[in-house]
Amino acid sequence: MRDVIYLDRMEQAETLLKPQRVEVLRQLAAPRSCTEVAEVLDQTPQRVHYHVKQLVKAGLATQVSERRVRGVQEGLYQAAARSYWLSPRLVGRIGSLDELALGHLVDLAEQIQVDVAALDRSSELPSIGVSGEIRVPPEERQRFLAELQTTLQELFTRYGGAEGDAFRIALACYPKGEDR
């Protein structure tokens, strides 16, 4: 089972975003048969089987084994991942963006999701996550943003050569909620 599957196809999103299927998928955190899931959800095995087949077809669940129960082959299914992330691009872009637009942050967050979902989590990965709050008076905003941009550009220039391990640096700077 993967940690994350990044959903960027409309068919996958449409398959997942049905309340009954979300519940079925939750029950498939561990391998289970459609009959076992049906008992927990108080549904018929046929109804659960239909939803499971749709999840398998979309790549959101997999059949992990089979067993014989009262002379009938019964499939055991499991969710394909622990988490599913939906691409904001599924909704589509409305209007144009520049580097200072909040929509640019949505694109940046999506790029981070794509990159993180693609990482191989079977080994220890060198990474860092930093979050904090900086308070800047309105009259200092432009100076602060320019200084931040200059500092990062210096790092990109210093470590931007063609050799060595590649790291992506993503920084989001935005007003924090109501207490701006």
mmCIF file of N, CA, C and O in Angstrom, residues 37-103:
data_model
loop_
_atom_site.group_PDB
_atom_site.id
_atom_site.type_symbol
_atom_site.label_atom_id
_atom_site.label_comp_id
_atom_site.label_asym_id
_atom_site.label_seq_id
_atom_site.Cartn_x
_atom_site.Cartn_y
_atom_site.Cartn_z
ATOM 1 N N VAL A 37 -17.072 -6.227 4.142
ATOM 2 C CA VAL A 37 -17.340 -4.789 4.094
ATOM 3 C C VAL A 37 -18.844 -4.532 4.145
ATOM 4 O O VAL A 37 -19.309 -3.634 4.852
ATOM 5 N N ALA A 38 -19.612 -5.353 3.434
ATOM 6 C CA ALA A 38 -21.069 -5.197 3.413
ATOM 7 C C ALA A 38 -21.657 -5.349 4.810
ATOM 8 O O ALA A 38 -22.574 -4.600 5.192
ATOM 9 N N GLU A 39 -21.152 -6.279 5.583
ATOM 10 C CA GLU A 39 -21.652 -6.479 6.950
ATOM 11 C C GLU A 39 -21.406 -5.244 7.807
ATOM 12 O O GLU A 39 -22.291 -4.798 8.538
ATOM 13 N N VAL A 40 -20.197 -4.683 7.717
ATOM 14 C CA VAL A 40 -19.858 -3.505 8.518
ATOM 15 C C VAL A 40 -20.708 -2.307 8.115
ATOM 16 O O VAL A 40 -21.173 -1.541 8.965
ATOM 17 N N LEU A 41 -20.946 -2.140 6.813
ATOM 18 C CA LEU A 41 -21.680 -0.970 6.310
ATOM 19 C C LEU A 41 -23.186 -1.200 6.216
ATOM 20 O O LEU A 41 -23.910 -0.301 5.784
ATOM 21 N N ASP A 42 -23.630 -2.391 6.584
ATOM 22 C CA ASP A 42 -25.047 -2.743 6.517
ATOM 23 C C ASP A 42 -25.601 -2.547 5.101
ATOM 24 O O ASP A 42 -26.620 -1.892 4.890
ATOM 25 N N GLN A 43 -24.870 -3.114 4.128
ATOM 26 C CA GLN A 43 -25.273 -3.074 2.724
ATOM 27 C C GLN A 43 -25.231 -4.491 2.172
ATOM 28 O O GLN A 43 -24.706 -5.400 2.803
ATOM 29 N N THR A 44 -25.751 -4.664 0.976
ATOM 30 C CA THR A 44 -25.689 -5.984 0.356
ATOM 31 C C THR A 44 -24.293 -6.204 -0.224
ATOM 32 O O THR A 44 -23.650 -5.243 -0.669
ATOM 33 N N PRO A 45 -23.828 -7.453 -0.241
ATOM 34 C CA PRO A 45 -22.519 -7.740 -0.842
ATOM 35 C C PRO A 45 -22.471 -7.329 -2.321
ATOM 36 O O PRO A 45 -21.427 -6.871 -2.797
ATOM 37 N N GLN A 46 -23.577 -7.447 -3.026
ATOM 38 C CA GLN A 46 -23.608 -7.068 -4.439
ATOM 39 C C GLN A 46 -23.363 -5.568 -4.617
ATOM 40 O O GLN A 46 -22.619 -5.152 -5.512
ATOM 41 N N ARG A 47 -23.970 -4.777 -3.767
ATOM 42 C CA ARG A 47 -23.783 -3.318 -3.840
ATOM 43 C C ARG A 47 -22.332 -2.947 -3.546
ATOM 44 O O ARG A 47 -21.734 -2.131 -4.250
ATOM 45 N N VAL A 48 -21.758 -3.537 -2.517
ATOM 46 C CA VAL A 48 -20.357 -3.272 -2.175
ATOM 47 C C VAL A 48 -19.447 -3.749 -3.302
ATOM 48 O O VAL A 48 -18.502 -3.058 -3.676
ATOM 49 N N HIS A 49 -19.754 -4.924 -3.875
ATOM 50 C CA HIS A 49 -18.948 -5.463 -4.971
ATOM 51 C C HIS A 49 -18.921 -4.480 -6.145
ATOM 52 O O HIS A 49 -17.873 -4.263 -6.756
ATOM 53 N N TYR A 50 -20.059 -3.883 -6.463
ATOM 54 C CA TYR A 50 -20.121 -2.889 -7.538
ATOM 55 C C TYR A 50 -19.175 -1.725 -7.244
ATOM 56 O O TYR A 50 -18.382 -1.310 -8.103
ATOM 57 N N HIS A 51 -19.228 -1.197 -6.028
ATOM 58 C CA HIS A 51 -18.371 -0.064 -5.660
ATOM 59 C C HIS A 51 -16.891 -0.458 -5.660
ATOM 60 O O HIS A 51 -16.036 0.303 -6.123
ATOM 61 N N VAL A 52 -16.593 -1.638 -5.161
ATOM 62 C CA VAL A 52 -15.201 -2.115 -5.141
ATOM 63 C C VAL A 52 -14.670 -2.241 -6.563
ATOM 64 O O VAL A 52 -13.540 -1.835 -6.858
ATOM 65 N N LYS A 53 -15.463 -2.785 -7.469
ATOM 66 C CA LYS A 53 -15.025 -2.922 -8.862
ATOM 67 C C LYS A 53 -14.724 -1.553 -9.483
ATOM 68 O O LYS A 53 -13.769 -1.405 -10.248
ATOM 69 N N GLN A 54 -15.537 -0.555 -9.158
ATOM 70 C CA GLN A 54 -15.283 0.795 -9.667
ATOM 71 C C GLN A 54 -13.989 1.368 -9.085
ATOM 72 O O GLN A 54 -13.211 2.016 -9.788
ATOM 73 N N LEU A 55 -13.742 1.111 -7.802
ATOM 74 C CA LEU A 55 -12.505 1.571 -7.162
ATOM 75 C C LEU A 55 -11.278 0.890 -7.769
ATOM 76 O O LEU A 55 -10.248 1.525 -7.994
ATOM 77 N N VAL A 56 -11.392 -0.398 -8.039
ATOM 78 C CA VAL A 56 -10.290 -1.140 -8.660
ATOM 79 C C VAL A 56 -10.033 -0.610 -10.068
ATOM 80 O O VAL A 56 -8.890 -0.356 -10.457
ATOM 81 N N LYS A 57 -11.084 -0.406 -10.817
ATOM 82 C CA LYS A 57 -10.962 0.094 -12.190
ATOM 83 C C LYS A 57 -10.253 1.452 -12.227
ATOM 84 O O LYS A 57 -9.468 1.735 -13.134
ATOM 85 N N ALA A 58 -10.492 2.296 -11.223
ATOM 86 C CA ALA A 58 -9.878 3.622 -11.149
ATOM 87 C C ALA A 58 -8.482 3.598 -10.532
ATOM 88 O O ALA A 58 -7.830 4.632 -10.432
ATOM 89 N N GLY A 59 -8.024 2.428 -10.071
ATOM 90 C CA GLY A 59 -6.702 2.336 -9.467
ATOM 91 C C GLY A 59 -6.649 2.780 -8.021
ATOM 92 O O GLY A 59 -5.577 3.027 -7.476
ATOM 93 N N LEU A 60 -7.802 2.856 -7.361
ATOM 94 C CA LEU A 60 -7.875 3.309 -5.973
ATOM 95 C C LEU A 60 -7.874 2.151 -4.981
ATOM 96 O O LEU A 60 -7.683 2.350 -3.783
ATOM 97 N N ALA A 61 -8.117 0.952 -5.468
ATOM 98 C CA ALA A 61 -8.089 -0.266 -4.651
ATOM 99 C C ALA A 61 -7.556 -1.389 -5.537
ATOM 100 O O ALA A 61 -7.562 -1.280 -6.767
ATOM 101 N N THR A 62 -7.087 -2.457 -4.909
ATOM 102 C CA THR A 62 -6.573 -3.603 -5.661
ATOM 103 C C THR A 62 -7.059 -4.897 -5.030
ATOM 104 O O THR A 62 -7.339 -4.954 -3.833
ATOM 105 N N GLN A 63 -7.148 -5.932 -5.857
ATOM 106 C CA GLN A 63 -7.435 -7.255 -5.322
ATOM 107 C C GLN A 63 -6.101 -7.840 -4.896
ATOM 108 O O GLN A 63 -5.173 -7.946 -5.694
ATOM 109 N N VAL A 64 -5.985 -8.196 -3.616
ATOM 110 C CA VAL A 64 -4.705 -8.665 -3.087
ATOM 111 C C VAL A 64 -4.620 -10.185 -2.983
ATOM 112 O O VAL A 64 -3.524 -10.731 -2.932
ATOM 113 N N SER A 65 -5.775 -10.858 -2.949
ATOM 114 C CA SER A 65 -5.761 -12.317 -2.917
ATOM 115 C C SER A 65 -7.177 -12.858 -3.125
ATOM 116 O O SER A 65 -8.129 -12.095 -3.269
ATOM 117 N N GLU A 66 -7.273 -14.177 -3.120
ATOM 118 C CA GLU A 66 -8.571 -14.859 -3.212
ATOM 119 C C GLU A 66 -8.595 -15.956 -2.175
ATOM 120 O O GLU A 66 -7.554 -16.459 -1.747
ATOM 121 N N ARG A 67 -9.792 -16.327 -1.781
ATOM 122 C CA ARG A 67 -9.958 -17.461 -0.876
ATOM 123 C C ARG A 67 -11.251 -18.168 -1.237
ATOM 124 O O ARG A 67 -12.146 -17.616 -1.857
ATOM 125 N N ARG A 68 -11.324 -19.407 -0.827
ATOM 126 C CA ARG A 68 -12.510 -20.213 -1.102
ATOM 127 C C ARG A 68 -13.394 -20.207 0.136
ATOM 128 O O ARG A 68 -12.967 -20.549 1.231
ATOM 129 N N VAL A 69 -14.662 -19.774 -0.054
ATOM 130 C CA VAL A 69 -15.628 -19.726 1.035
ATOM 131 C C VAL A 69 -16.874 -20.455 0.569
ATOM 132 O O VAL A 69 -17.502 -20.048 -0.401
ATOM 133 N N ARG A 70 -17.191 -21.555 1.256
ATOM 134 C CA ARG A 70 -18.363 -22.381 0.925
ATOM 135 C C ARG A 70 -18.411 -22.718 -0.568
ATOM 136 O O ARG A 70 -19.431 -22.567 -1.239
ATOM 137 N N GLY A 71 -17.276 -23.094 -1.110
ATOM 138 C CA GLY A 71 -17.197 -23.530 -2.496
ATOM 139 C C GLY A 71 -17.151 -22.406 -3.525
ATOM 140 O O GLY A 71 -17.182 -22.656 -4.720
ATOM 141 N N VAL A 72 -17.067 -21.166 -3.073
ATOM 142 C CA VAL A 72 -17.052 -20.015 -3.989
ATOM 143 C C VAL A 72 -15.744 -19.244 -3.795
ATOM 144 O O VAL A 72 -15.303 -19.034 -2.662
ATOM 145 N N GLN A 73 -15.115 -18.834 -4.912
ATOM 146 C CA GLN A 73 -13.926 -17.993 -4.840
ATOM 147 C C GLN A 73 -14.340 -16.569 -4.454
ATOM 148 O O GLN A 73 -15.228 -15.992 -5.071
ATOM 149 N N GLU A 74 -13.711 -16.060 -3.410
ATOM 150 C CA GLU A 74 -14.028 -14.722 -2.921
ATOM 151 C C GLU A 74 -12.756 -13.879 -2.954
ATOM 152 O O GLU A 74 -11.716 -14.298 -2.462
ATOM 153 N N GLY A 75 -12.848 -12.697 -3.551
ATOM 154 C CA GLY A 75 -11.693 -11.807 -3.627
ATOM 155 C C GLY A 75 -11.517 -11.014 -2.353
ATOM 156 O O GLY A 75 -12.480 -10.654 -1.693
ATOM 157 N N LEU A 76 -10.253 -10.768 -2.021
ATOM 158 C CA LEU A 76 -9.925 -9.872 -0.914
ATOM 159 C C LEU A 76 -9.325 -8.614 -1.530
ATOM 160 O O LEU A 76 -8.418 -8.689 -2.357
ATOM 161 N N TYR A 77 -9.834 -7.473 -1.118
ATOM 162 C CA TYR A 77 -9.444 -6.196 -1.704
ATOM 163 C C TYR A 77 -8.843 -5.289 -0.641
ATOM 164 O O TYR A 77 -9.156 -5.407 0.546
ATOM 165 N N GLN A 78 -7.990 -4.375 -1.105
ATOM 166 C CA GLN A 78 -7.371 -3.421 -0.188
ATOM 167 C C GLN A 78 -7.234 -2.075 -0.898
ATOM 168 O O GLN A 78 -7.023 -2.017 -2.120
ATOM 169 N N ALA A 79 -7.347 -1.006 -0.116
ATOM 170 C CA ALA A 79 -7.126 0.332 -0.664
ATOM 171 C C ALA A 79 -5.709 0.400 -1.218
ATOM 172 O O ALA A 79 -4.788 -0.214 -0.675
ATOM 173 N N ALA A 80 -5.522 1.136 -2.301
ATOM 174 C CA ALA A 80 -4.208 1.231 -2.933
ATOM 175 C C ALA A 80 -3.283 2.195 -2.182
ATOM 176 O O ALA A 80 -2.068 2.144 -2.351
ATOM 177 N N ALA A 81 -3.846 3.076 -1.340
ATOM 178 C CA ALA A 81 -3.035 4.051 -0.608
ATOM 179 C C ALA A 81 -3.704 4.410 0.715
ATOM 180 O O ALA A 81 -4.887 4.145 0.913
ATOM 181 N N ARG A 82 -2.916 5.019 1.590
ATOM 182 C CA ARG A 82 -3.453 5.501 2.864
ATOM 183 C C ARG A 82 -4.158 6.848 2.703
ATOM 184 O O ARG A 82 -5.047 7.201 3.456
ATOM 185 N N SER A 83 -3.697 7.637 1.701
ATOM 186 C CA SER A 83 -4.266 8.961 1.442
ATOM 187 C C SER A 83 -4.429 9.165 -0.049
ATOM 188 O O SER A 83 -3.657 8.629 -0.849
ATOM 189 N N TYR A 84 -5.405 9.981 -0.401
ATOM 190 C CA TYR A 84 -5.655 10.342 -1.795
ATOM 191 C C TYR A 84 -5.727 11.856 -1.875
ATOM 192 O O TYR A 84 -6.502 12.470 -1.149
ATOM 193 N N TRP A 85 -4.888 12.442 -2.733
ATOM 194 C CA TRP A 85 -4.869 13.897 -2.899
ATOM 195 C C TRP A 85 -5.464 14.243 -4.243
ATOM 196 O O TRP A 85 -5.079 13.684 -5.271
ATOM 197 N N LEU A 86 -6.372 15.196 -4.256
ATOM 198 C CA LEU A 86 -7.003 15.650 -5.493
ATOM 199 C C LEU A 86 -6.264 16.867 -6.036
ATOM 200 O O LEU A 86 -6.009 17.819 -5.311
ATOM 201 N N SER A 87 -5.966 16.836 -7.315
ATOM 202 C CA SER A 87 -5.310 17.956 -7.974
ATOM 203 C C SER A 87 -6.272 19.131 -8.091
ATOM 204 O O SER A 87 -7.398 18.967 -8.564
ATOM 205 N N PRO A 88 -5.838 20.329 -7.694
ATOM 206 C CA PRO A 88 -6.681 21.512 -7.908
ATOM 207 C C PRO A 88 -6.969 21.755 -9.390
ATOM 208 O O PRO A 88 -7.950 22.374 -9.743
ATOM 209 N N ARG A 89 -6.138 21.224 -10.263
ATOM 210 C CA ARG A 89 -6.342 21.404 -11.698
ATOM 211 C C ARG A 89 -7.589 20.667 -12.200
ATOM 212 O O ARG A 89 -8.046 20.926 -13.309
ATOM 213 N N LEU A 90 -8.125 19.764 -11.402
ATOM 214 C CA LEU A 90 -9.356 19.082 -11.804
ATOM 215 C C LEU A 90 -10.505 20.073 -11.947
ATOM 216 O O LEU A 90 -11.417 19.867 -12.726
ATOM 217 N N VAL A 91 -10.456 21.137 -11.186
ATOM 218 C CA VAL A 91 -11.476 22.168 -11.272
ATOM 219 C C VAL A 91 -11.188 23.095 -12.450
ATOM 220 O O VAL A 91 -12.079 23.597 -13.100
ATOM 221 N N GLY A 92 -9.908 23.297 -12.721
ATOM 222 C CA GLY A 92 -9.521 24.156 -13.837
ATOM 223 C C GLY A 92 -9.122 25.536 -13.385
ATOM 224 O O GLY A 92 -9.471 25.991 -12.300
ATOM 225 N N ARG A 93 -8.371 26.209 -14.235
ATOM 226 C CA ARG A 93 -7.880 27.549 -13.952
ATOM 227 C C ARG A 93 -8.916 28.573 -14.385
ATOM 228 O O ARG A 93 -9.472 28.481 -15.465
ATOM 229 N N ILE A 94 -9.166 29.530 -13.535
ATOM 230 C CA ILE A 94 -10.063 30.624 -13.864
ATOM 231 C C ILE A 94 -9.231 31.902 -13.847
ATOM 232 O O ILE A 94 -8.690 32.276 -12.812
ATOM 233 N N GLY A 95 -9.088 32.540 -14.984
ATOM 234 C CA GLY A 95 -8.304 33.771 -15.070
ATOM 235 C C GLY A 95 -6.822 33.490 -15.204
ATOM 236 O O GLY A 95 -6.384 32.345 -15.273
ATOM 237 N N SER A 96 -6.033 34.540 -15.229
ATOM 238 C CA SER A 96 -4.584 34.406 -15.373
ATOM 239 C C SER A 96 -3.908 34.681 -14.040
ATOM 240 O O SER A 96 -4.494 35.262 -13.134
ATOM 241 N N LEU A 97 -2.664 34.252 -13.947
ATOM 242 C CA LEU A 97 -1.919 34.392 -12.699
ATOM 243 C C LEU A 97 -0.619 35.140 -12.930
ATOM 244 O O LEU A 97 -0.018 35.052 -13.984
ATOM 245 N N ASP A 98 -0.173 35.825 -11.903
ATOM 246 C CA ASP A 98 1.193 36.308 -11.898
ATOM 247 C C ASP A 98 1.850 35.770 -10.632
ATOM 248 O O ASP A 98 1.209 35.129 -9.804
ATOM 249 N N GLU A 99 3.140 36.044 -10.477
ATOM 250 C CA GLU A 99 3.905 35.473 -9.367
ATOM 251 C C GLU A 99 3.374 35.896 -8.002
ATOM 252 O O GLU A 99 3.571 35.214 -7.011
ATOM 253 N N LEU A 100 2.705 37.037 -7.923
ATOM 254 C CA LEU A 100 2.209 37.528 -6.642
ATOM 255 C C LEU A 100 0.751 37.153 -6.370
ATOM 256 O O LEU A 100 0.205 37.507 -5.336
ATOM 257 N N ALA A 101 0.106 36.446 -7.289
ATOM 258 C CA ALA A 101 -1.295 36.072 -7.119
ATOM 259 C C ALA A 101 -1.423 34.894 -6.155
ATOM 260 O O ALA A 101 -0.559 34.015 -6.104
ATOM 261 N N LEU A 102 -2.512 34.870 -5.396
ATOM 262 C CA LEU A 102 -2.748 33.749 -4.482
ATOM 263 C C LEU A 102 -2.914 32.441 -5.249
ATOM 264 O O LEU A 102 -2.560 31.377 -4.748
ATOM 265 N N GLY A 103 -3.449 32.501 -6.465
ATOM 266 C CA GLY A 103 -3.573 31.304 -7.293
ATOM 267 C C GLY A 103 -2.228 30.658 -7.565
ATOM 268 O O GLY A 103 -2.130 29.446 -7.741
#
